[in-house]
């Protein structure tokens, strides 16, 4: 890892003259910090076993990441292989990230609020309608056709309509994200509930269970693995809808920031926003994985974990 | 051990019960599983049901539990028609069917939770975990249990409701000989304590003779009661006593001559 850091640092020193010094400074510091930390860890791992165990698995990943950064820098700033305004060097991207941090932070915050509001609304609605459709025959009779007709239409297709109907762009974006989440969650909750093994329900009934017990203590726990698949699919759909809604209607958020920066041909900012978006979405995804691991501990060892 | 106040037992009567299942690959047809079954079990009686695989034993137990309904005939508990499942009739399924999302302890508690009496009866959970020898596995998930352990959890889960009729579908099938004998004694002990009416499906003739007051022998296609054998041995029974062995060979001989229940002697 220190070796990779050193390579990247050296490569950076080799090419940094091509760049405006102000931009390069932060990146230089960044790489220097990385190099220092990696050397510290490399030395420290001989003294602290714990540190070594913690770092061991991540080592190849970080090495690859820093080498990738190095390659990126060489290609853009070093050899100018890619047309310039569109492909800024990592130093330029880092610089835009720092100089525009208030607006970026603000955009991330707006995206987060919008995403969470839409996601929770959609997941909740999807869970409730999924349980109803999966459990009760009348609900299935009426709900299924509705689901089959509305569900497959991508939520983003409603954007023009939603913008007209709704008084506020944020409101309609929330509704659209909720719709995008609602479909997969409903679908997979319903199928999970209706595929509950009949023998579990039979056992519960011989133990004196009423409807409420059967639904909440048997069918829903049995359907949870499937419900989580729906939640993951819904999360993906919500990211997509969020970005599209922000770039065409809502006047805030990371999606808006990307298209705004692109309008000004500030590609450093575009990349900065994309990197933040990637980190932001993957963090949320990770949180959902953590939640699943907690809720479905009982599956550990039963399925490939 | 689990000793609690006597719970009233129920009498059971089955009259001319027929049940057939649709044959899915030939629409519109059905195959009889039970063809006119009649017998009755007195309150507090322990009766075994033996018969070849596929003769309809599990089907019959599901009908008595109230999970299915007969095509014709009647099933009565204390002279009242069975209209659906009830905690008063416990059923230990052939497959343990433990809830995989609940720990062993929570599985055993399930009946108390379902009836909304967990608060008052929580102390009994430990008794039943000890009864089936799983007191150290309370926090394990069913996935980590062996087949025999799962069966024991299923047994405890059914017992905790103190049913008036206990239907047991080969509950000890997956146990080794020693655990099996111990569990037989535990079930007998429970029965003697509480006088619960029991109907025990088994493939083990020794178990049937050791445990029951009476053995019902079934034949298959369609399922019918072929004969009833009273076991007039005093309790506790000695598996190696002369009278036990004589009865055993009589029954085996009978089944052999009957030629219909070959796998029962296994
Ligand atoms: N749900 C069902 N649908 C269709 N056929 C069924 C169903 N349940 C049972 N049967 C049929 O009824 C017959 C009796 O089945 P049952 O499970 O009662 O047998 P069993 O005596 O318990 O056998 P074993 O000793 O192997 O457990 C079988 O022929 C089976 O195919
Ligand atoms: Mg069976």
Coordinates of C-alpha atoms and ligand atoms in Angstrom, one line a residue:
Chain A
X1 CA 0.0 0.0 0.0
X2 CA 2.8 2.5 0.8
X3 CA 4.4 1.5 -2.4
X4 CA 1.2 2.3 -4.4
X5 CA 1.0 5.5 -2.5
X6 CA 4.5 6.4 -3.4
X7 CA 4.0 5.6 -7.0
X8 CA 0.9 7.8 -7.1
X9 CA 2.8 10.5 -5.3
X10 CA 5.7 10.3 -7.6
X11 CA 3.5 10.3 -10.7
X12 CA 1.7 13.3 -9.3
X13 CA 5.0 15.2 -8.7
X14 CA 5.9 14.3 -12.3
X15 CA 2.9 15.9 -13.8
X16 CA 1.7 18.5 -11.4
X17 CA 3.5 21.3 -13.3
X18 CA 0.9 21.0 -16.0
X19 CA -1.7 22.2 -13.6
X20 CA -2.6 25.4 -12.0
X21 CA -0.7 25.4 -8.7
X22 CA -3.7 26.3 -6.6
X23 CA -5.6 23.2 -7.7
X24 CA -2.7 20.9 -7.3
X25 CA -1.8 21.9 -3.8
X26 CA -4.8 20.2 -2.1
X27 CA -4.3 17.0 -4.1
X28 CA -0.7 17.0 -3.2
X29 CA -1.6 17.3 0.4
X30 CA -4.2 14.5 0.0
X31 CA -1.7 12.1 -1.6
X32 CA 0.9 13.0 1.0
X33 CA -1.5 12.3 3.8
X34 CA -2.4 9.0 2.2
X35 CA 1.2 8.1 1.8
X36 CA 1.9 9.0 5.4
X37 CA -1.0 7.1 6.8
X38 CA -0.1 4.1 4.8
X39 CA 3.5 4.2 5.9
X40 CA 2.3 4.5 9.5
X41 CA 0.0 1.5 9.1
X42 CA 2.7 -0.5 7.4
X43 CA 5.0 0.1 10.3
X44 CA 2.3 -0.1 12.9
X45 CA 1.0 -3.4 11.9
X46 CA 4.1 -5.1 13.3
X47 CA 3.4 -3.7 16.7
X48 CA -0.4 -4.0 16.9
X49 CA -2.0 -7.2 15.9
X50 CA -5.4 -5.8 15.9
X51 CA -4.5 -3.1 13.4
X52 CA -3.0 -5.6 11.1
X53 CA -6.2 -7.8 11.1
X54 CA -8.4 -4.7 10.5
X55 CA -6.3 -3.5 7.6
X56 CA -5.4 -6.8 6.0
X57 CA -8.6 -7.3 4.1
X58 CA -8.8 -3.7 2.9
X59 CA -5.2 -3.5 1.7
X60 CA -5.7 -4.7 -1.9
X61 CA -8.8 -2.5 -2.3
X62 CA -7.0 0.7 -1.2
X63 CA -4.0 -0.1 -3.3
X64 CA -6.1 -0.5 -6.3
X65 CA -8.0 2.7 -5.6
X66 CA -4.9 4.8 -5.3
X67 CA -3.4 3.2 -8.4
X68 CA -6.6 4.0 -10.2
X69 CA -6.3 7.6 -9.1
X70 CA -2.8 7.7 -10.3
X71 CA -3.8 6.3 -13.7
X72 CA -6.5 8.9 -13.9
X73 CA -4.1 11.6 -13.2
X74 CA -1.6 10.4 -15.7
X75 CA -4.2 10.1 -18.4
X76 CA -5.7 13.5 -17.8
X77 CA -3.1 15.9 -16.5
X78 CA -0.1 13.9 -17.5
X79 CA -0.5 12.8 -21.1
X80 CA -3.7 14.7 -22.1
X81 CA -5.2 11.7 -23.7
X82 CA -8.8 12.8 -23.0
X83 CA -10.3 16.1 -24.1
X84 CA -9.8 18.6 -21.4
X85 CA -12.9 20.4 -20.2
X86 CA -14.8 17.1 -20.1
X87 CA -12.2 15.1 -18.2
X88 CA -10.5 17.1 -15.4
X89 CA -7.7 15.6 -13.4
X90 CA -8.4 14.3 -9.9
X91 CA -6.6 17.4 -8.5
X92 CA -9.1 19.6 -10.2
X93 CA -12.0 17.5 -9.1
X94 CA -10.8 17.6 -5.5
X95 CA -10.4 21.3 -5.8
X96 CA -13.9 21.8 -7.0
X97 CA -15.2 19.6 -4.3
X98 CA -13.5 21.8 -1.7
X99 CA -14.3 25.2 -3.2
X100 CA -17.9 24.4 -3.7
X101 CA -18.4 22.5 -0.5
X102 CA -21.3 24.5 0.9
X103 CA -23.4 24.1 -2.2
X104 CA -22.4 20.4 -2.5
X105 CA -23.2 19.8 1.2
X106 CA -26.5 21.6 0.7
X107 CA -27.4 19.5 -2.4
X108 CA -26.5 16.3 -0.6
X109 CA -28.7 17.3 2.3
X110 CA -31.6 18.1 0.0
X111 CA -31.2 14.8 -1.9
X112 CA -31.0 12.9 1.4
X113 CA -34.2 14.4 2.7
X114 CA -36.1 13.9 -0.6
X115 CA -34.8 10.3 -0.9
X116 CA -35.6 9.3 2.6
X117 CA -39.1 10.8 2.6
X118 CA -39.9 9.2 -0.7
X119 CA -38.3 5.9 0.2
X120 CA -40.0 5.5 3.5
X121 CA -43.4 6.5 2.2
X122 CA -43.1 4.1 -0.7
X123 CA -41.7 1.2 1.4
X124 CA -44.4 1.6 4.0
X125 CA -47.2 1.8 1.4
X126 CA -45.7 -1.1 -0.5
X127 CA -45.4 -3.2 2.7
X128 CA -49.0 -2.5 3.6
X129 CA -50.4 -3.1 0.2
X130 CA -48.1 -6.1 -0.3
X131 CA -49.4 -7.7 2.9
X132 CA -53.0 -7.1 1.9
X133 CA -52.6 -8.5 -1.6
X134 CA -50.6 -11.4 -0.3
X135 CA -53.0 -12.3 2.4
X136 CA -56.5 -11.5 1.4
X137 CA -58.2 -12.9 -1.7
X138 CA -60.4 -9.8 -2.5
X139 CA -57.4 -7.5 -2.1
X140 CA -55.5 -9.8 -4.5
X141 CA -58.3 -9.8 -7.0
X142 CA -58.5 -6.0 -7.1
X143 CA -55.0 -5.1 -6.3
X144 CA -53.1 -7.5 -8.7
X145 CA -54.5 -6.0 -12.0
X146 CA -53.8 -2.5 -10.7
X147 CA -50.3 -3.5 -9.7
X148 CA -49.7 -5.2 -13.1
X149 CA -50.8 -2.1 -15.0
X150 CA -49.3 0.7 -13.0
X151 CA -46.3 -1.1 -11.6
X152 CA -44.1 -1.7 -14.7
X153 CA -44.4 1.9 -15.9
X154 CA -41.1 3.5 -14.7
X155 CA -41.9 6.2 -12.2
X156 CA -39.8 8.7 -14.2
X157 CA -42.4 8.4 -17.0
X158 CA -44.9 10.3 -14.8
X159 CA -42.6 13.3 -14.4
X160 CA -44.2 15.5 -17.0
X161 CA -47.7 14.8 -15.6
X162 CA -46.6 15.1 -12.0
X163 CA -45.0 18.5 -12.6
X164 CA -48.2 19.8 -14.0
X165 CA -50.5 18.4 -11.4
X166 CA -48.6 19.1 -8.2
X167 CA -48.1 22.6 -6.8
X168 CA -44.6 21.8 -5.7
X169 CA -41.8 20.1 -7.5
X170 CA -40.4 18.6 -4.3
X171 CA -43.8 17.2 -3.4
X172 CA -44.2 15.5 -6.8
X173 CA -40.7 14.2 -6.7
X174 CA -41.4 12.6 -3.3
X175 CA -44.5 11.0 -4.6
X176 CA -42.6 9.7 -7.7
X177 CA -39.8 8.2 -5.6
X178 CA -42.5 6.7 -3.4
X179 CA -44.2 5.2 -6.4
X180 CA -40.9 3.8 -7.7
X181 CA -40.3 2.1 -4.4
X182 CA -43.8 1.0 -3.9
X183 CA -44.0 -1.3 -6.9
X184 CA -41.1 -3.7 -6.2
X185 CA -41.8 -3.7 -2.4
X186 CA -45.5 -4.5 -3.0
X187 CA -44.7 -7.2 -5.5
X188 CA -42.2 -9.0 -3.4
X189 CA -44.0 -8.6 -0.1
X190 CA -47.2 -10.0 -1.7
X191 CA -45.3 -12.9 -3.2
X192 CA -43.5 -13.6 0.0
X193 CA -46.7 -13.5 2.0
X194 CA -48.6 -15.8 -0.3
X195 CA -45.7 -18.2 -0.5
X196 CA -45.7 -18.7 3.3
X197 CA -45.4 -22.4 3.8
X198 CA -48.9 -23.7 4.6
X199 CA -47.4 -26.0 7.3
X200 CA -46.2 -23.0 9.4
X201 CA -49.8 -21.6 9.3
X202 CA -51.2 -25.0 10.2
X203 CA -48.8 -25.3 13.2
X204 CA -49.8 -21.9 14.4
X205 CA -53.5 -22.6 14.1
X206 CA -53.2 -25.8 16.1
X207 CA -51.4 -23.7 18.8
X208 CA -54.5 -21.5 19.0
X209 CA -53.4 -18.6 16.7
X210 CA -55.9 -16.0 15.5
X211 CA -55.7 -14.1 12.2
X212 CA -53.5 -11.4 13.8
X213 CA -51.0 -13.9 14.9
X214 CA -51.0 -15.7 11.6
X215 CA -50.4 -12.4 9.7
X216 CA -47.9 -10.7 12.0
X217 CA -46.1 -13.5 13.6
X218 CA -46.1 -16.1 10.9
X219 CA -46.7 -14.8 7.4
X220 CA -44.7 -11.5 7.7
X221 CA -41.6 -13.1 9.3
X222 CA -41.7 -15.9 6.8
X223 CA -41.9 -13.3 4.0
X224 CA -39.1 -11.1 5.3
X225 CA -36.4 -12.4 3.1
X226 CA -38.5 -11.7 0.1
X227 CA -39.5 -8.3 1.5
X228 CA -35.9 -7.4 1.7
X229 CA -35.3 -8.2 -1.9
X230 CA -38.2 -5.8 -2.7
X231 CA -36.6 -3.1 -0.4
X232 CA -33.3 -3.4 -2.3
X233 CA -34.9 -3.2 -5.7
X234 CA -36.9 -0.3 -4.5
X235 CA -33.8 1.4 -3.3
X236 CA -32.2 1.1 -6.7
X237 CA -35.4 2.5 -8.3
X238 CA -35.5 5.4 -5.8
X239 CA -31.9 6.4 -6.7
X240 CA -32.8 6.5 -10.4
X241 CA -36.0 8.5 -9.8
X242 CA -34.3 10.9 -7.4
X243 CA -31.6 11.8 -9.9
X244 CA -33.9 12.2 -12.8
X245 CA -36.5 14.1 -10.9
X246 CA -33.8 16.5 -9.6
X247 CA -32.3 17.1 -13.0
X248 CA -35.5 18.0 -14.7
X249 CA -37.8 19.5 -12.1
X250 CA -36.6 20.0 -8.5
X251 CA -34.2 22.9 -8.1
X252 CA -31.9 21.4 -5.5
X253 CA -30.1 18.2 -4.8
X254 CA -27.2 16.4 -6.3
X255 CA -29.0 15.5 -9.5
X256 CA -29.8 19.2 -10.0
X257 CA -26.2 20.1 -9.2
X258 CA -24.8 17.8 -11.8
X259 CA -26.9 19.3 -14.6
X260 CA -26.4 22.8 -13.4
X261 CA -22.6 22.4 -13.3
X262 CA -22.7 20.8 -16.7
X263 CA -24.6 23.8 -18.0
X264 CA -21.7 26.0 -16.9
X265 CA -19.3 23.4 -18.4
X266 CA -17.7 23.0 -15.0
X267 CA -16.8 19.4 -15.3
X268 CA -14.7 19.3 -12.2
X269 CA -17.9 20.0 -10.3
X270 CA -19.8 17.4 -12.3
X271 CA -17.2 14.8 -11.3
X272 CA -17.2 16.0 -7.7
X273 CA -20.9 15.6 -7.5
X274 CA -20.8 12.2 -9.1
X275 CA -18.2 11.0 -6.6
X276 CA -20.3 12.3 -3.7
X277 CA -23.4 10.7 -5.1
X278 CA -21.6 7.4 -5.4
X279 CA -20.5 7.6 -1.8
X280 CA -23.9 8.7 -0.7
X281 CA -25.9 6.0 -2.4
X282 CA -23.5 3.2 -1.5
X283 CA -23.6 4.3 2.2
X284 CA -27.4 4.1 2.1
X285 CA -27.2 0.7 0.4
X286 CA -24.8 -0.5 3.1
X287 CA -27.1 0.7 5.8
X288 CA -29.9 -1.4 4.3
X289 CA -27.6 -4.4 4.2
X290 CA -26.8 -3.9 7.8
X291 CA -30.5 -3.8 8.6
X292 CA -31.1 -7.0 6.7
X293 CA -28.3 -8.7 8.5
X294 CA -29.8 -7.8 11.8
X295 CA -33.4 -8.7 11.0
X296 CA -32.5 -11.9 9.2
X297 CA -29.9 -13.3 11.5
X298 CA -31.9 -16.5 11.7
X299 CA -31.0 -17.2 8.1
X300 CA -27.4 -17.2 8.8
X301 CA -26.0 -20.5 7.7
X302 CA -29.2 -21.4 6.0
X303 CA -28.4 -19.5 2.8
X304 CA -25.2 -18.2 1.3
X305 CA -24.7 -15.2 3.6
Chain B
X1 CA -40.7 -32.3 35.8
X2 CA -43.8 -30.8 34.5
X3 CA -46.6 -31.4 36.9
X4 CA -49.5 -29.2 36.8
X5 CA -53.1 -29.3 37.8
X6 CA -55.1 -31.9 36.1
X7 CA -56.5 -30.8 32.7
X8 CA -59.7 -32.4 31.7
X9 CA -59.2 -34.8 28.8
X10 CA -61.6 -35.1 25.9
X11 CA -63.2 -38.2 24.3
X12 CA -62.9 -38.5 20.6
X13 CA -65.2 -40.2 18.1
X14 CA -64.7 -40.7 14.4
X15 CA -67.6 -41.9 12.4
X16 CA -67.5 -43.2 8.8
X17 CA -65.0 -40.5 7.8
X18 CA -64.1 -40.4 4.1
X19 CA -61.6 -38.1 2.6
X20 CA -60.3 -38.0 -1.0
X21 CA -57.8 -35.8 -2.7
X22 CA -58.0 -34.5 -6.2
X23 CA -55.5 -36.1 -8.6
X24 CA -53.9 -33.0 -10.1
X25 CA -52.5 -34.6 -13.3
X26 CA -56.0 -36.0 -14.2
X27 CA -58.4 -33.1 -13.6
X28 CA -61.8 -34.0 -12.3
X29 CA -60.7 -37.2 -10.6
X30 CA -59.9 -37.8 -7.0
X31 CA -58.2 -40.6 -5.1
X32 CA -59.6 -41.7 -1.8
X33 CA -57.2 -41.4 1.1
X34 CA -59.6 -42.4 3.9
X35 CA -62.5 -44.8 3.1
X36 CA -64.9 -44.8 5.9
X37 CA -63.0 -44.8 9.1
X38 CA -64.7 -45.3 12.5
X39 CA -63.3 -45.6 15.9
X40 CA -63.6 -43.9 19.2
X41 CA -61.1 -43.0 22.0
X42 CA -62.2 -42.6 25.5
X43 CA -61.1 -39.6 27.6
X44 CA -57.6 -40.1 28.9
X45 CA -57.0 -43.1 26.7
X46 CA -53.6 -43.5 25.0
X47 CA -54.1 -45.1 21.6
X48 CA -51.5 -45.9 18.9
X49 CA -52.2 -45.8 15.2
X50 CA -50.0 -48.0 13.0
X51 CA -50.2 -48.7 9.3
X52 CA -48.2 -48.8 6.1
X53 CA -46.8 -45.6 4.7
X54 CA -49.4 -43.6 2.7
X55 CA -52.4 -45.2 4.3
X56 CA -53.8 -41.9 5.6
X57 CA -52.5 -41.6 9.2
X58 CA -51.4 -38.0 8.8
X59 CA -54.6 -37.2 6.9
X60 CA -56.7 -38.5 9.7
X61 CA -54.7 -36.5 12.3
X62 CA -55.2 -33.3 10.3
X63 CA -58.9 -33.9 10.2
X64 CA -59.0 -34.4 14.0
X65 CA -56.9 -31.3 14.5
X66 CA -59.5 -29.4 12.4
X67 CA -57.0 -28.3 9.7
X68 CA -59.0 -30.2 7.0
X69 CA -62.5 -31.3 6.7
X70 CA -63.9 -34.8 5.7
X71 CA -65.9 -35.3 2.5
X72 CA -68.4 -37.3 4.5
X73 CA -68.7 -38.7 8.0
X74 CA -68.3 -37.0 11.4
X75 CA -65.5 -36.1 13.8
X76 CA -66.6 -35.4 17.3
X77 CA -64.7 -34.2 20.4
X78 CA -66.8 -34.7 23.5
X79 CA -69.7 -35.3 21.2
X80 CA -69.2 -31.9 19.6
X81 CA -68.4 -31.6 15.9
X82 CA -64.9 -30.4 15.1
X83 CA -65.3 -27.1 13.3
X84 CA -61.7 -25.9 13.1
X85 CA -58.3 -26.0 14.8
X86 CA -58.1 -25.3 18.5
X87 CA -55.4 -25.1 21.1
X88 CA -57.3 -27.8 23.0
X89 CA -56.2 -30.3 20.3
X90 CA -52.5 -30.2 20.0
X91 CA -50.8 -31.7 17.0
X92 CA -47.1 -32.6 16.7
X93 CA -46.5 -32.8 12.9
X94 CA -44.4 -35.5 11.2
X95 CA -42.0 -32.7 10.1
X96 CA -41.1 -30.6 13.1
X97 CA -42.0 -27.4 11.2
X98 CA -40.3 -25.1 13.7
X99 CA -40.6 -21.4 12.8
X100 CA -37.0 -20.8 11.5
X101 CA -37.2 -17.1 12.5
X102 CA -37.7 -17.8 16.1
X103 CA -35.2 -19.2 18.6
X104 CA -35.9 -22.5 20.3
X105 CA -37.2 -20.8 23.3
X106 CA -39.5 -18.5 21.3
X107 CA -40.7 -21.5 19.3
X108 CA -41.7 -23.3 22.5
X109 CA -43.4 -20.1 23.7
X110 CA -45.4 -19.7 20.5
X111 CA -48.5 -21.3 21.8
X112 CA -48.5 -19.1 24.9
X113 CA -48.1 -16.0 22.7
X114 CA -50.8 -17.1 20.3
X115 CA -53.2 -17.5 23.1
X116 CA -52.1 -14.3 24.8
X117 CA -51.1 -15.9 28.1
X118 CA -47.3 -15.6 27.9
X119 CA -47.1 -13.3 31.0
X120 CA -48.8 -15.8 33.4
X121 CA -47.3 -18.9 31.9
X122 CA -43.7 -17.9 31.2
X123 CA -42.3 -20.0 34.0
X124 CA -43.5 -23.1 32.3
X125 CA -41.3 -22.6 29.3
X126 CA -38.2 -23.6 31.3
X127 CA -39.9 -26.7 32.5
X128 CA -40.7 -27.8 29.0
X129 CA -37.2 -27.0 27.7
X130 CA -35.8 -29.2 30.5
X131 CA -38.4 -31.8 29.8
X132 CA -37.1 -32.2 26.2
X133 CA -33.5 -31.7 27.3
X134 CA -32.8 -28.5 25.4
X135 CA -32.4 -26.0 28.3
X136 CA -29.0 -24.9 26.9
X137 CA -30.3 -24.4 23.4
X138 CA -32.9 -21.7 24.2
X139 CA -31.1 -19.0 22.1
X140 CA -30.3 -21.2 19.1
X141 CA -32.2 -21.0 15.9
X142 CA -33.9 -24.2 14.6
X143 CA -31.5 -24.3 11.7
X144 CA -28.7 -25.2 14.0
X145 CA -30.6 -28.2 15.6
X146 CA -30.3 -31.8 14.7
X147 CA -33.4 -33.6 13.4
X148 CA -34.1 -35.2 16.8
X149 CA -33.6 -32.0 18.6
X150 CA -36.1 -30.3 16.3
X151 CA -38.6 -33.0 17.0
X152 CA -38.2 -32.5 20.7
X153 CA -38.8 -28.8 20.3
X154 CA -41.9 -29.5 18.3
X155 CA -43.1 -31.8 21.1
X156 CA -42.5 -29.2 23.8
X157 CA -44.2 -26.5 21.6
X158 CA -47.4 -28.7 21.4
X159 CA -47.3 -29.7 25.1
X160 CA -47.0 -26.2 26.5
X161 CA -50.7 -25.5 25.7
X162 CA -51.8 -28.4 27.8
X163 CA -54.2 -29.7 25.2
X164 CA -57.0 -32.0 26.1
X165 CA -56.2 -34.2 23.1
X166 CA -52.7 -34.6 21.9
X167 CA -52.2 -35.9 18.4
X168 CA -48.7 -37.2 17.8
X169 CA -47.5 -38.0 14.2
X170 CA -44.3 -40.0 14.7
X171 CA -43.0 -37.5 17.2
X172 CA -40.0 -39.7 18.2
X173 CA -39.2 -41.0 14.7
X174 CA -35.8 -39.2 14.3
X175 CA -34.5 -40.0 17.8
X176 CA -31.8 -42.6 18.7
X177 CA -32.9 -45.6 20.7
X178 CA -31.9 -44.2 24.1
X179 CA -33.3 -40.7 23.7
X180 CA -36.4 -42.3 22.2
X181 CA -36.9 -44.6 25.2
X182 CA -36.4 -41.6 27.6
X183 CA -38.9 -39.5 25.6
X184 CA -41.4 -42.4 25.6
X185 CA -41.1 -42.4 29.4
X186 CA -41.5 -38.7 29.6
X187 CA -44.5 -38.7 27.4
X188 CA -46.0 -41.5 29.5
X189 CA -45.2 -39.6 32.6
X190 CA -47.0 -36.6 31.3
X191 CA -49.9 -38.7 30.2
X192 CA -50.1 -40.3 33.7
X193 CA -49.9 -36.9 35.3
X194 CA -52.4 -35.1 33.2
X195 CA -54.5 -37.9 31.7
X196 CA -54.4 -36.1 28.3
X197 CA -56.1 -38.2 25.6
X198 CA -53.4 -39.2 23.2
X199 CA -53.4 -40.6 19.6
X200 CA -49.9 -41.6 18.6
X201 CA -48.9 -42.5 15.1
X202 CA -45.9 -44.7 15.1
X203 CA -44.1 -47.2 12.9
X204 CA -42.5 -48.9 15.9
X205 CA -44.5 -51.8 17.2
X206 CA -42.5 -51.9 20.4
X207 CA -43.3 -48.3 21.0
X208 CA -47.0 -48.9 20.4
X209 CA -47.1 -51.8 22.8
X210 CA -45.0 -50.1 25.4
X211 CA -47.0 -46.9 25.4
X212 CA -50.6 -47.5 24.5
X213 CA -53.8 -48.9 25.9
X214 CA -54.9 -49.9 22.5
X215 CA -53.5 -50.2 19.0
X216 CA -55.5 -49.3 15.8
X217 CA -54.1 -51.0 12.7
X218 CA -54.8 -49.3 9.4
X219 CA -54.7 -50.7 5.9
X220 CA -54.2 -48.5 2.9
X221 CA -55.9 -47.5 -0.4
X222 CA -58.3 -46.4 0.9
X223 CA -57.3 -46.0 4.5
X224 CA -59.4 -48.1 6.9
X225 CA -59.1 -49.4 10.4
X226 CA -58.2 -53.1 9.9
X227 CA -58.4 -54.1 13.5
X228 CA -58.0 -53.0 17.1
X229 CA -55.7 -54.6 19.6
X230 CA -56.1 -54.1 23.3
X231 CA -52.9 -54.1 25.3
X232 CA -53.8 -55.6 28.6
X233 CA -50.5 -55.2 30.3
X234 CA -50.0 -53.4 33.6
X235 CA -47.9 -50.3 33.9
X236 CA -45.1 -49.6 34.1
X237 CA -44.3 -52.0 31.3
X238 CA -41.2 -54.0 30.9
X239 CA -40.0 -54.2 27.4
X240 CA -38.3 -57.6 28.0
X241 CA -41.0 -59.3 30.1
X242 CA -42.4 -62.5 28.8
X243 CA -45.9 -61.2 28.4
X244 CA -44.6 -58.1 26.5
X245 CA -42.6 -60.3 24.1
X246 CA -45.5 -62.7 23.6
X247 CA -47.9 -59.9 22.7
X248 CA -45.3 -58.5 20.4
X249 CA -44.8 -61.7 18.5
X250 CA -48.6 -62.2 18.4
X251 CA -49.1 -58.8 16.8
X252 CA -46.2 -59.3 14.4
X253 CA -47.6 -62.6 13.4
X254 CA -51.0 -61.2 12.9
X255 CA -49.7 -58.4 10.8
X256 CA -47.6 -60.8 8.8
X257 CA -50.6 -63.0 8.1
X258 CA -52.7 -60.0 7.3
X259 CA -49.9 -59.3 4.8
X260 CA -51.0 -55.7 4.6
X261 CA -48.8 -53.8 7.0
X262 CA -45.4 -55.2 6.1
X263 CA -43.4 -52.1 6.9
X264 CA -45.0 -51.9 10.4
X265 CA -42.7 -54.6 11.6
X266 CA -39.7 -52.5 10.8
Ligands
LIG1 N1 -52.7 -32.5 0.4 C1 -52.8 -33.6 -0.3 N2 -53.1 -33.6 -1.6 C2 -53.2 -34.7 -2.3 N3 -53.0 -36.0 -1.8 C3 -52.7 -36.1 -0.5 C4 -52.6 -34.9 0.3 N4 -52.3 -35.3 1.6 C5 -52.2 -36.7 1.6 N5 -52.5 -37.1 0.3 C6 -52.6 -38.5 -0.1 O1 -53.3 -39.2 0.9 C7 -52.7 -40.5 1.1 C8 -52.4 -40.6 2.6 O2 -51.4 -39.7 3.0 P1 -50.9 -39.5 4.5 O3 -49.9 -38.4 4.5 O4 -52.1 -39.4 5.4 O5 -50.2 -40.9 4.7 P2 -49.5 -41.5 6.0 O6 -50.2 -42.7 6.5 O7 -49.3 -40.4 7.0 O8 -48.1 -42.0 5.5 P3 -46.6 -41.9 6.2 O9 -46.6 -43.0 7.2 O10 -45.7 -42.1 5.1 O11 -46.5 -40.6 6.9 C9 -51.4 -40.5 0.3 O12 -51.7 -41.4 -0.8 C10 -51.2 -39.1 -0.2 O13 -50.7 -39.2 -1.5
LIG2 MG1 -47.7 -39.3 7.7

